[in-house]
XYZ file of C-alpha atoms in Angstrom:
359
model
C 0.325 -0.175 -0.208
C 1.068 3.235 -1.153
C 2.050 6.105 2.240
C 3.021 9.165 1.010
C 3.682 11.503 3.683
C 1.063 13.973 5.383
C 2.160 16.964 4.275
C 4.643 18.860 1.350
C 8.175 19.670 2.004
C 10.681 17.385 2.896
C 11.297 16.083 -0.661
C 13.367 12.950 0.158
C 10.575 11.693 1.942
C 7.901 11.512 -0.856
C 10.729 10.208 -3.573
C 11.375 7.449 -1.209
C 7.799 6.406 -0.578
C 7.839 6.693 -4.438
C 10.509 4.221 -4.381
C 12.252 6.873 -7.206
C 15.713 8.081 -7.159
C 15.849 11.600 -5.955
C 17.261 13.486 -9.189
C 20.041 16.469 -7.930
C 18.039 19.391 -9.078
C 14.255 19.523 -8.345
C 11.736 21.996 -8.054
C 9.545 22.065 -4.866
C 5.945 22.749 -5.638
C 4.535 20.935 -2.673
C 4.993 23.543 -0.173
C 3.061 26.863 -0.256
C 5.914 29.142 1.014
C 6.594 32.757 -0.316
C 9.311 31.958 -3.360
C 10.523 35.330 -2.630
C 12.622 34.006 0.538
C 12.384 36.096 4.013
C 12.636 39.967 3.794
C 15.818 41.533 3.361
C 15.481 43.087 6.704
C 15.611 39.737 8.403
C 19.647 39.455 7.495
C 19.944 42.913 8.144
C 18.883 42.050 12.077
C 20.057 38.508 12.463
C 22.829 39.478 14.266
C 21.497 41.288 16.820
C 18.351 38.647 17.315
C 21.634 35.971 18.375
C 21.173 38.283 21.845
C 17.911 35.995 22.251
C 19.649 33.111 22.567
C 21.645 33.575 26.140
C 18.209 34.304 28.251
C 14.763 32.824 28.753
C 12.270 34.099 26.064
C 8.918 36.041 27.550
C 6.595 33.827 28.474
C 3.626 35.810 27.364
C 5.143 37.071 24.409
C 3.992 40.415 25.166
C 5.810 42.639 23.168
C 4.203 40.933 19.858
C 0.828 40.977 21.449
C 0.930 44.606 21.882
C 2.758 45.054 18.054
C -0.173 42.760 16.591
C -2.955 44.395 18.820
C -1.962 47.784 17.088
C -2.047 46.090 13.874
C -4.984 44.494 13.853
C -7.115 47.246 16.538
C -8.025 44.569 19.274
C -6.831 44.545 22.508
C -3.449 42.792 23.351
C -5.442 39.937 25.715
C -7.397 38.835 22.616
C -4.302 37.691 21.297
C -2.330 34.550 21.472
C 1.030 33.389 20.203
C 2.141 29.992 19.116
C 4.842 27.931 17.844
C 3.460 28.146 14.209
C 0.037 27.653 13.443
C -0.135 23.972 14.331
C 0.426 24.518 17.811
C -2.248 26.744 18.386
C -4.478 24.253 16.167
C -3.558 21.336 18.915
C -3.688 23.880 21.983
C -7.629 24.192 20.036
C -7.871 20.762 19.987
C -7.093 19.789 23.266
C -9.337 22.815 24.858
C -12.586 21.029 22.523
C -11.714 17.591 24.212
C -14.789 15.431 23.935
C -16.414 18.079 21.506
C -18.357 17.252 18.512
C -16.610 19.354 16.022
C -17.498 19.784 12.171
C -14.312 19.945 9.955
C -15.188 21.830 6.216
C -13.290 19.437 3.417
C -11.019 19.622 1.991
C -8.845 21.109 4.012
C -5.743 21.025 6.349
C -5.311 17.409 8.013
C -4.214 19.046 11.529
C -7.592 19.909 12.408
C -8.860 16.682 12.198
C -5.466 14.986 13.763
C -5.840 17.504 16.451
C -9.608 16.463 17.532
C -9.014 12.911 17.386
C -5.862 13.004 19.920
C -8.422 14.561 22.383
C -11.411 12.245 21.645
C -13.675 14.893 19.950
C -16.342 13.399 17.791
C -15.697 14.434 14.591
C -18.300 15.363 11.369
C -17.202 16.198 8.317
C -18.768 18.754 5.581
C -17.888 17.814 2.306
C -17.780 20.311 -0.589
C -18.465 19.801 -4.012
C -15.688 19.245 -6.236
C -14.595 22.081 -9.111
C -15.823 24.862 -7.569
C -15.783 24.425 -3.790
C -18.635 26.712 -3.069
C -19.760 26.674 0.534
C -23.880 26.550 0.947
C -24.223 28.362 4.167
C -27.806 27.069 4.562
C -27.085 23.997 4.149
C -23.813 24.297 6.571
C -26.102 26.252 9.005
C -28.456 23.264 9.356
C -25.658 21.058 11.089
C -24.801 23.681 13.736
C -27.184 22.594 16.406
C -25.510 19.444 17.125
C -21.902 21.036 17.100
C -19.748 22.616 19.691
C -17.033 23.914 17.401
C -16.596 24.447 13.351
C -13.020 24.453 11.544
C -13.109 26.802 8.337
C -9.963 27.522 6.243
C -10.169 30.800 4.184
C -8.585 30.765 1.824
C -9.007 26.900 1.835
C -6.062 24.721 1.844
C -5.861 23.105 -0.444
C -8.294 24.418 -3.284
C -6.990 28.042 -2.518
C -10.686 28.995 -3.043
C -11.341 32.307 -0.648
C -14.996 33.053 1.360
C -16.266 36.340 1.551
C -16.260 37.789 4.949
C -20.016 38.507 4.884
C -20.735 34.852 3.884
C -18.483 33.749 7.054
C -20.319 36.397 9.491
C -23.620 34.994 8.548
C -22.168 31.440 9.998
C -20.581 33.255 13.158
C -23.879 34.810 13.716
C -25.855 31.318 13.330
C -23.055 29.365 15.230
C -23.291 32.030 18.132
C -26.832 31.240 18.194
C -26.221 27.695 18.760
C -23.312 27.912 21.208
C -20.798 26.929 18.625
C -17.064 27.875 18.004
C -16.108 28.850 14.861
C -12.219 28.757 13.976
C -11.362 30.278 10.628
C -7.486 29.608 9.860
C -6.387 32.743 7.637
C -2.969 31.333 7.350
C -2.858 32.171 3.710
C -5.464 35.438 3.954
C -2.436 37.635 2.671
C -1.609 36.521 -0.612
C -4.786 37.526 -2.095
C -4.188 41.000 -3.768
C -7.720 41.958 -1.920
C -7.254 40.583 1.502
C -10.428 39.487 2.915
C -10.045 38.900 6.675
C -12.577 38.434 9.618
C -10.276 39.543 12.428
C -12.150 42.186 13.513
C -15.225 40.475 14.579
C -13.808 38.689 17.347
C -14.465 42.015 19.164
C -18.329 41.452 18.377
C -18.601 37.405 18.718
C -17.138 35.520 21.480
C -17.622 32.037 19.681
C -15.074 33.232 17.077
C -11.305 32.141 16.770
C -9.080 33.448 14.013
C -5.848 31.967 13.457
C -3.159 33.581 11.324
C 0.459 32.137 9.729
C 3.473 33.861 9.573
C 5.643 31.297 7.997
C 4.065 31.178 4.515
C 3.931 35.324 3.686
C 7.664 35.693 5.138
C 9.315 32.245 4.215
C 10.450 31.142 7.633
C 8.937 27.833 8.476
C 12.173 27.069 10.415
C 11.272 29.790 12.819
C 7.408 28.570 13.961
C 5.317 31.483 14.371
C 1.520 32.377 14.867
C -0.676 33.547 16.127
C -4.891 33.299 17.028
C -7.103 36.030 17.849
C -10.335 35.461 19.805
C -12.585 36.978 22.967
C -10.050 36.901 26.024
C -11.712 34.400 27.962
C -11.137 32.256 25.370
C -7.618 33.012 25.092
C -7.006 33.046 28.859
C -8.290 29.398 28.771
C -6.181 28.009 26.037
C -2.833 29.945 27.262
C -3.339 27.546 30.248
C -2.365 24.543 27.758
C 0.360 26.146 26.240
C 3.933 24.645 27.107
C 5.731 27.766 29.251
C 8.472 29.541 26.592
C 7.045 27.472 23.713
C 7.777 30.616 21.645
C 11.831 31.266 21.397
C 12.980 34.741 22.054
C 14.242 34.970 18.286
C 10.478 33.799 16.925
C 9.247 37.060 18.789
C 11.616 39.427 17.780
C 11.203 38.722 14.028
C 7.430 38.737 14.452
C 8.025 42.466 15.504
C 9.783 43.259 12.681
C 7.984 41.541 9.732
C 4.651 43.183 10.771
C 6.298 46.132 9.662
C 6.682 44.548 5.897
C 3.687 46.165 4.219
C 6.007 46.823 0.578
C 6.893 43.281 1.026
C 3.825 41.560 1.076
C 2.410 44.106 -1.851
C 4.677 42.805 -3.969
C 4.563 39.333 -2.983
C 0.285 39.517 -3.810
C 1.058 40.999 -7.464
C 3.407 38.280 -7.887
C 1.571 35.791 -7.145
C -1.783 37.135 -8.672
C 0.649 37.723 -12.441
C 2.333 34.205 -12.241
C -0.931 32.124 -11.182
C -3.196 34.102 -14.311
C -0.478 32.928 -16.598
C -0.346 29.262 -15.372
C -4.212 29.117 -15.664
C -3.837 30.598 -18.896
C -1.356 27.596 -20.112
C -3.713 25.288 -18.206
C -6.861 26.145 -20.103
C -4.828 25.858 -23.689
C -3.250 22.428 -22.400
C -6.767 21.487 -20.887
C -5.940 20.692 -17.440
C -8.756 21.375 -14.660
C -7.621 23.606 -11.961
C -9.694 25.074 -8.873
C -10.235 28.385 -8.958
C -7.666 29.828 -6.426
C -7.158 33.282 -5.404
C -4.207 32.931 -3.449
C -0.426 31.023 -3.706
C -1.611 27.621 -4.462
C -4.280 25.586 -6.584
C -5.229 21.813 -7.744
C -4.703 20.483 -10.773
C -5.509 17.281 -12.452
C -5.606 15.759 -15.965
C -9.105 14.881 -16.742
C -8.493 11.989 -18.636
C -7.425 10.607 -15.261
C -9.404 9.053 -12.491
C -6.449 9.325 -9.945
C -3.575 11.565 -10.395
C -0.813 9.136 -9.356
C 0.768 8.355 -12.675
C 1.144 12.227 -13.266
C 2.417 12.703 -9.687
C 4.791 9.603 -10.778
C 5.956 11.681 -13.840
C 6.445 15.111 -12.331
C 8.990 13.055 -9.697
C 11.155 11.781 -12.289
C 11.291 14.606 -14.177
C 12.605 16.833 -10.711
C 8.894 18.603 -10.070
C 7.295 18.150 -6.553
C 3.762 18.141 -6.129
C 1.623 17.668 -2.994
C -0.330 14.483 -3.323
C -4.335 15.013 -2.064
C -4.426 10.981 -1.037
C -5.238 12.589 2.522
C -7.734 15.154 1.513
C -11.201 13.823 2.410
C -13.390 15.158 -0.642
C -10.046 14.763 -3.168
C -8.956 11.625 -2.117
C -6.088 11.522 -4.876
C -8.169 12.893 -7.898
C -6.073 15.915 -7.867
C -2.692 17.703 -7.367
C -1.730 20.728 -5.445
C 0.578 22.954 -6.183
C 2.605 26.470 -5.163
C 2.862 29.506 -7.165
C 6.278 30.111 -7.585
C 8.571 32.107 -9.954
C 8.883 32.161 -13.747
C 11.859 29.767 -13.998
C 9.911 26.829 -11.578
C 6.522 27.851 -13.468
C 8.610 27.236 -16.830
C 9.867 23.739 -15.751
C 6.562 22.626 -14.759
C 4.872 23.788 -18.356
C 7.779 21.888 -20.211
C 6.523 18.925 -17.940
C 3.158 18.455 -18.528
C 2.981 19.870 -22.005
C 5.655 16.890 -22.294
C 2.975 14.640 -20.697
C 0.344 15.909 -22.831
C 2.021 14.782 -25.889
C 2.831 11.213 -24.712
C 1.635 8.515 -27.555
């Protein structure tokens, strides 16, 4: 039985699982990280950051919380800093222990994993393929039996972006049914027109908003994310958090990166341009793709049901995509690709052209 890694990145494990020799040169399109790399300011301040390794970090990340609070126009007490978004997801899972949880699929696998290990009863709401639109009325009908619902926006892995008004309609109904809504905005800052519901945490006590600084700023090795919610929820989640879980370097880096508005805007424009050029090529070559508005998308050859054959072909040609075998509602019928730069996309398009020209 084929067992592939649960996440993108670390392509050596994918090659090993597929029993393919890993080429010396590869194009890794499996991880949704900003292709520009970290902002230049990090190199300028890196030596100064070394001072942080000789003292214990602030266990409450107070300075970073204040900086985020000013930017988001909420209270610092409504913010919890985490060792990446994954830590915060698992804190929520522990907090929801033995609850009824609804997960909207296809989506990030860590939500279900965090809830499973905390003995939650998990319910699945699977979106219809090709447009993955969110039927609010159908979803609202399930809420009376739920304690919490996870929504990713933009959705990983489809890249579909839901409006703030649609999400607020769900939050209002959930609030009436004593149900929490966890909205993961890990990729909210990649679309040119940002959609966020973070301001609503001041209005609805049942809302939690997750953010990651890993993706936009290309710092997966540093691990940094934050959660915005009502003060009571934040205090309860904080009791589950390991002391000093967010290191001092990460806290200082976070404060610095919050000021990088030009870097974000430049990335947004690049992602939109590159994505539109790719989609035009896919139309020409008759590939199906998801209506993504962010820095990744789903792709499939409509002549295949499962995409393992295409997945293998690309790996053999040094191009690493992300399988979807562990995404409910996709089950391997699509591949996920990150939006990168012109050179990477030329190699991808060359490989896909060769794929289509096979006898």
